[in-house]
Short mmCIF file of C-alpha atoms and ligand atoms in Angstrom, two decimals:
data_model
loop_
_atom_site.label_atom_id
_atom_site.label_comp_id
_atom_site.label_asym_id
_atom_site.label_seq_id
_atom_site.Cartn_x
_atom_site.Cartn_y
_atom_site.Cartn_z
CA MET J 1 22.70 -9.24 24.94
CA ASP J 2 22.07 -7.05 28.05
CA THR J 3 20.94 -3.90 26.35
CA ILE J 4 21.12 -0.58 28.32
CA ILE J 5 17.87 1.36 27.61
CA ILE J 6 19.24 4.99 27.74
CA ASP J 7 16.96 7.02 30.07
CA GLY J 8 16.70 10.50 28.41
CA LYS J 9 14.28 11.71 31.08
CA GLN J 10 16.65 10.97 33.96
CA THR J 11 19.69 12.52 32.13
CA ALA J 12 17.53 15.59 31.24
CA ARG J 13 16.56 15.94 34.92
CA SER J 14 20.30 15.90 36.01
CA VAL J 15 21.15 18.51 33.35
CA LEU J 16 18.31 20.66 34.64
CA GLN J 17 19.46 20.25 38.21
CA ARG J 18 22.92 21.42 37.23
CA LEU J 19 21.43 24.43 35.43
CA SER J 20 19.21 25.37 38.36
CA ALA J 21 22.23 25.84 40.48
CA GLN J 22 23.80 28.00 37.66
CA ILE J 23 20.68 30.03 37.41
CA GLY J 24 20.55 30.63 41.17
CA GLN J 25 24.07 32.07 41.00
CA LEU J 26 23.27 34.21 38.02
CA LYS J 27 20.23 35.64 39.73
CA GLN J 28 22.28 36.45 42.83
CA SER J 29 24.49 38.61 40.67
CA GLY J 30 21.51 40.29 39.25
CA HIS J 31 21.13 38.41 35.90
CA THR J 32 18.00 36.42 35.04
CA PRO J 33 18.36 34.29 31.87
CA GLY J 34 15.47 34.98 29.39
CA LEU J 35 14.17 33.04 26.40
CA ALA J 36 11.68 34.18 23.73
CA VAL J 37 9.82 31.44 21.94
CA VAL J 38 7.97 32.40 18.77
CA LEU J 39 5.37 30.20 17.00
CA VAL J 40 3.78 31.25 13.73
CA GLY J 41 0.73 29.31 12.70
CA GLU J 42 -1.32 26.46 14.00
CA ASP J 43 0.78 23.33 13.58
CA PRO J 44 -0.43 21.15 16.47
CA ALA J 45 2.93 19.35 17.08
CA SER J 46 4.77 22.74 17.07
CA ARG J 47 2.29 24.18 19.61
CA VAL J 48 3.00 21.33 21.96
CA TYR J 49 6.75 21.73 21.63
CA VAL J 50 6.55 25.58 22.20
CA ASN J 51 4.34 25.05 25.29
CA SER J 52 6.81 22.56 26.76
CA LYS J 53 9.64 24.90 26.08
CA VAL J 54 7.98 27.73 27.96
CA LYS J 55 6.94 25.39 30.84
CA ALA J 56 10.63 24.26 31.28
CA CYS J 57 11.65 27.85 31.52
CA GLU J 58 8.93 28.49 34.30
CA GLU J 59 10.01 25.37 36.22
CA LEU J 60 13.69 26.55 36.21
CA GLY J 61 13.16 30.19 36.84
CA ILE J 62 14.17 31.35 33.37
CA TYR J 63 12.28 34.40 32.31
CA SER J 64 10.25 33.58 29.13
CA GLN J 65 8.05 35.26 26.51
CA LYS J 66 5.79 33.19 24.27
CA TRP J 67 4.73 34.79 21.03
CA ALA J 68 1.99 32.88 19.19
CA LEU J 69 1.43 34.66 15.84
CA PRO J 70 -1.35 33.92 13.40
CA THR J 71 -0.60 31.91 10.22
CA GLU J 72 -1.03 35.15 8.09
CA THR J 73 1.90 36.86 9.80
CA THR J 74 4.16 38.32 7.12
CA GLN J 75 7.80 37.77 6.86
CA GLU J 76 8.36 41.53 7.55
CA GLU J 77 6.26 41.40 10.74
CA LEU J 78 8.17 38.36 11.94
CA VAL J 79 11.66 39.90 11.26
CA GLN J 80 10.34 43.13 12.99
CA LEU J 81 9.53 41.04 16.14
CA ILE J 82 12.95 39.42 15.99
CA ARG J 83 14.60 42.94 15.83
CA GLN J 84 12.58 43.94 18.86
CA LEU J 85 13.69 40.80 20.73
CA ASN J 86 17.31 41.32 19.59
CA ALA J 87 17.22 44.70 21.27
CA ASP J 88 15.51 43.43 24.45
CA ASP J 89 18.04 43.06 27.34
CA ARG J 90 15.83 40.67 29.27
CA ILE J 91 15.96 38.23 26.40
CA HIS J 92 19.21 36.20 25.98
CA GLY J 93 17.77 33.42 23.66
CA ILE J 94 15.30 33.64 20.74
CA LEU J 95 13.79 30.57 19.17
CA VAL J 96 11.43 30.56 16.22
CA GLN J 97 9.72 27.21 16.00
CA SER J 98 10.38 25.26 12.83
CA PRO J 99 8.78 24.71 10.32
CA PRO J 100 7.08 28.13 9.87
CA PRO J 101 4.20 28.52 7.34
CA LYS J 102 5.22 28.18 3.69
CA HIS J 103 5.23 31.92 2.84
CA ILE J 104 7.94 32.58 5.35
CA ASP J 105 11.57 32.28 4.27
CA GLU J 106 13.11 30.39 7.21
CA GLN J 107 16.70 31.27 6.36
CA ALA J 108 15.89 34.96 6.22
CA VAL J 109 14.35 34.66 9.63
CA VAL J 110 17.33 32.83 11.01
CA LEU J 111 19.59 35.56 9.61
CA ALA J 112 17.60 38.25 11.45
CA ILE J 113 18.32 36.70 14.85
CA ASP J 114 21.40 38.09 16.65
CA PRO J 115 23.88 35.19 16.59
CA ARG J 116 24.56 35.84 20.27
CA LYS J 117 20.80 35.01 20.97
CA ASP J 118 20.53 32.10 18.49
CA VAL J 119 20.12 29.40 21.05
CA ASP J 120 18.93 27.03 18.28
CA GLY J 121 22.41 27.21 16.71
CA PHE J 122 20.92 27.75 13.19
CA HIS J 123 22.58 31.11 12.26
CA PRO J 124 25.56 30.74 9.80
CA ILE J 125 27.89 32.26 12.45
CA ASN J 126 27.03 29.48 14.80
CA VAL J 127 27.30 26.87 12.06
CA ALA J 128 30.73 28.20 11.32
CA LYS J 129 31.63 28.22 15.10
CA LEU J 130 30.60 24.52 15.31
CA VAL J 131 32.78 23.57 12.35
CA LEU J 132 35.64 25.66 13.86
CA GLU J 133 35.05 24.13 17.25
CA ASP J 134 34.76 27.56 18.75
CA PRO J 135 33.18 27.07 22.20
CA THR J 136 31.50 30.52 22.14
CA GLY J 137 29.03 29.24 19.47
CA PHE J 138 25.61 27.69 19.94
CA VAL J 139 25.12 24.08 18.89
CA PRO J 140 21.58 22.78 17.90
CA CYS J 141 19.90 21.31 20.84
CA THR J 142 19.01 17.86 19.62
CA PRO J 143 22.49 16.78 18.65
CA LEU J 144 23.91 18.43 21.75
CA GLY J 145 21.48 16.33 23.70
CA CYS J 146 22.66 13.20 21.90
CA MET J 147 26.31 13.97 22.87
CA GLU J 148 25.22 14.57 26.52
CA LEU J 149 23.41 11.23 26.61
CA LEU J 150 26.62 9.48 25.30
CA SER J 151 28.74 11.13 27.87
CA ALA J 152 26.27 10.63 30.75
CA CYS J 153 26.07 6.91 29.96
CA GLY J 154 29.89 6.69 29.74
CA ILE J 155 29.71 5.46 26.14
CA PRO J 156 33.18 5.89 24.51
CA THR J 157 33.33 7.58 21.12
CA GLN J 158 37.12 7.95 20.44
CA GLY J 159 38.11 5.80 17.42
CA LYS J 160 34.62 4.42 16.97
CA HIS J 161 32.83 4.39 13.65
CA ALA J 162 29.70 6.56 13.93
CA VAL J 163 27.04 6.55 11.08
CA VAL J 164 24.63 9.36 11.07
CA ILE J 165 21.53 8.78 8.90
CA GLY J 166 20.23 12.12 7.90
CA ARG J 167 21.88 15.42 6.68
CA SER J 168 19.59 17.96 8.09
CA MET J 169 20.98 21.23 9.40
CA ILE J 170 18.94 20.72 12.75
CA VAL J 171 20.33 17.22 13.57
CA GLY J 172 22.36 15.25 10.95
CA LYS J 173 25.13 17.58 9.96
CA PRO J 174 25.74 19.13 13.53
CA MET J 175 25.68 15.68 15.04
CA ALA J 176 28.32 14.59 12.47
CA HIS J 177 30.50 17.56 13.46
CA LEU J 178 30.15 16.97 17.15
CA LEU J 179 31.14 13.31 16.76
CA VAL J 180 34.13 14.07 14.56
CA GLY J 181 35.27 16.96 16.67
CA LYS J 182 38.22 16.89 19.07
CA ARG J 183 36.09 16.06 22.09
CA ALA J 184 34.52 12.91 20.75
CA ASN J 185 37.16 11.83 18.15
CA ALA J 186 34.91 9.35 16.34
CA THR J 187 35.23 8.53 12.60
CA VAL J 188 31.97 9.64 11.02
CA THR J 189 29.99 8.74 7.91
CA ILE J 190 26.86 10.72 6.92
CA ALA J 191 24.22 8.66 5.20
CA HIS J 192 21.15 9.97 3.38
CA SER J 193 18.35 8.97 1.07
CA ARG J 194 20.72 8.34 -1.90
CA THR J 195 23.30 6.30 0.11
CA ALA J 196 24.04 2.96 -1.55
CA ASP J 197 23.39 -0.16 0.49
CA LEU J 198 22.28 1.72 3.70
CA PRO J 199 21.86 -1.46 5.75
CA GLY J 200 25.34 -2.70 4.86
CA LEU J 201 26.94 0.68 5.73
CA CYS J 202 25.04 0.86 9.04
CA ARG J 203 26.31 -2.60 9.90
CA THR J 204 29.80 -1.05 10.12
CA ALA J 205 28.62 1.45 12.78
CA ASP J 206 29.70 1.20 16.44
CA ILE J 207 27.41 4.24 17.09
CA LEU J 208 24.33 4.65 14.83
CA VAL J 209 22.27 7.86 14.85
CA ALA J 210 18.97 7.79 13.12
CA ALA J 211 17.60 11.23 12.25
CA VAL J 212 15.47 11.00 9.13
CA GLY J 213 11.85 11.06 10.30
CA ARG J 214 10.88 7.75 8.71
CA PRO J 215 9.18 5.38 11.25
CA GLY J 216 10.79 2.01 11.60
CA LEU J 217 13.49 2.63 8.90
CA VAL J 218 16.24 1.07 10.99
CA THR J 219 15.64 -2.68 11.32
CA ALA J 220 17.76 -5.53 12.77
CA ASP J 221 19.68 -5.86 9.40
CA PHE J 222 21.10 -2.35 10.02
CA ILE J 223 22.81 -3.28 13.34
CA LYS J 224 26.24 -4.61 14.15
CA PRO J 225 25.94 -6.66 17.34
CA GLY J 226 26.86 -4.52 20.33
CA ALA J 227 26.32 -1.19 18.60
CA VAL J 228 24.94 1.92 20.37
CA VAL J 229 21.79 3.23 18.67
CA LEU J 230 20.45 6.75 19.09
CA ASP J 231 16.98 7.21 17.70
CA VAL J 232 16.19 10.90 16.96
CA GLY J 233 12.97 10.26 15.05
CA ILE J 234 9.68 11.57 16.43
CA ASN J 235 6.99 10.29 14.10
CA ARG J 236 3.18 10.17 14.65
CA VAL J 237 1.74 6.96 13.34
CA GLU J 238 -2.00 6.20 13.25
CA ASP J 239 -3.10 3.96 16.15
CA ALA J 240 -6.86 3.55 16.67
CA THR J 241 -6.24 1.93 20.09
CA ARG J 242 -4.86 5.25 21.45
CA PRO J 243 -7.13 7.92 22.78
CA ARG J 244 -5.55 10.49 20.47
CA GLY J 245 -5.72 8.13 17.48
CA TYR J 246 -1.86 8.15 17.03
CA ARG J 247 1.28 7.16 18.83
CA ILE J 248 4.75 8.40 18.65
CA VAL J 249 7.48 6.15 17.16
CA GLY J 250 11.14 6.67 16.33
CA ASP J 251 13.10 5.97 13.09
CA VAL J 252 14.23 2.68 14.71
CA ASP J 253 12.19 -0.57 14.82
CA PHE J 254 12.85 -0.85 18.52
CA ALA J 255 11.55 -4.38 19.04
CA SER J 256 13.80 -6.00 16.40
CA VAL J 257 16.91 -3.78 16.98
CA GLN J 258 17.06 -3.59 20.83
CA PRO J 259 18.09 -7.16 21.43
CA LEU J 260 21.16 -6.77 19.22
CA CYS J 261 22.61 -3.51 20.63
CA SER J 262 24.54 -2.64 23.75
CA ALA J 263 22.58 0.59 24.31
CA ILE J 264 19.56 2.25 22.69
CA THR J 265 17.39 5.28 23.25
CA PRO J 266 13.63 4.58 23.41
CA VAL J 267 11.05 6.73 21.74
CA PRO J 268 9.42 8.42 23.62
CA GLY J 269 11.77 9.09 26.69
CA GLY J 270 15.23 8.99 24.95
CA VAL J 271 16.57 11.89 22.93
CA GLY J 272 13.33 13.97 23.09
CA PRO J 273 13.55 15.19 26.74
CA MET J 274 17.24 16.10 26.11
CA THR J 275 16.35 18.59 23.43
CA ILE J 276 14.52 20.89 25.85
CA ALA J 277 17.17 20.56 28.55
CA MET J 278 19.84 21.53 26.08
CA LEU J 279 17.71 24.54 24.99
CA MET J 280 17.68 25.62 28.59
CA SER J 281 21.46 25.02 28.76
CA ASN J 282 21.96 27.27 25.65
CA THR J 283 19.87 29.92 27.18
CA VAL J 284 21.86 29.89 30.34
CA LYS J 285 25.10 29.96 28.32
CA ALA J 286 23.74 32.93 26.29
CA CYS J 287 23.05 34.78 29.49
CA LYS J 288 26.47 34.02 30.90
CA LEU J 289 28.22 35.22 27.66
CA ALA J 290 26.12 38.41 27.60
CA CYS J 291 26.84 39.25 31.23
CA GLY J 292 30.43 38.14 31.22
CA ALA J 293 29.86 35.51 34.02
N1 LIG O 301 11.43 21.99 15.21
C1 LIG O 301 11.93 20.81 15.46
N2 LIG O 301 13.01 20.84 16.22
C2 LIG O 301 13.30 22.14 16.41
C3 LIG O 301 14.30 22.82 17.07
O1 LIG O 301 15.27 22.23 17.67
N3 LIG O 301 14.28 24.26 17.10
C4 LIG O 301 13.27 24.91 16.46
N4 LIG O 301 13.36 26.20 16.49
N5 LIG O 301 12.28 24.25 15.82
C5 LIG O 301 12.35 22.91 15.77
#
């Protein structure tokens, strides 16, 4: 089968180009979108993500603040910072990189963020708006990026059976809501670690989204020929042949799955680049909503 390898880098570039024009217009009317990115602790992967988010802001002309706080930061100190950012008119979006150190209650931190600045879409108000299909809400960036990829590639979703593997609040659940919503009109099954006969269920999927964080979980026996496969996994696996000693792989065993499907996202270069592009998009949206543009 001729498989389309979905190019997330290219789609992300075109999203960013579109945003750049919108940012230009906002600036002309005296409004500069602003994003605060908060990292607590030393997690190396989180540090890389945070730096790329700040870099994306700089490249687009979005005002940004990076807050790198020590591991010992208390919950109260973090919430205090969030209150300060809630009150800062230059800041339209606030992102606290997940996961925080163990002593921090992540849900309490999310609750402290003004829902109008919650560009991650993690606040219960925004979760509710997603379920209600209220367009003033913020949708988590990774599933939003998956939907953008499907639409940019002209992949139809209406009436299709989508199986989402993973029930996280960051990807699986919001992804399922977007797919079942009135824009996409798919029929959706959410699968998870206790699902019976996962390969058999996945073989009924026209669109399969893997978002569990288990390298190579999805193999050829999960795939209906012609299915579209979105691989959200970003897993580090040891690889002594690489300078860093590891390589990044998805949740999908690309080599065995790719020949069977009509379209598939690679890892890296698939869903990953879209996440940051959608964060920029949510920040611009927050600015527009704040200034009434
Ligand atoms: N960690 C992994 N993905 C994300 C994300 O989308 N937002 C935040 N805040 N942390 C993450």
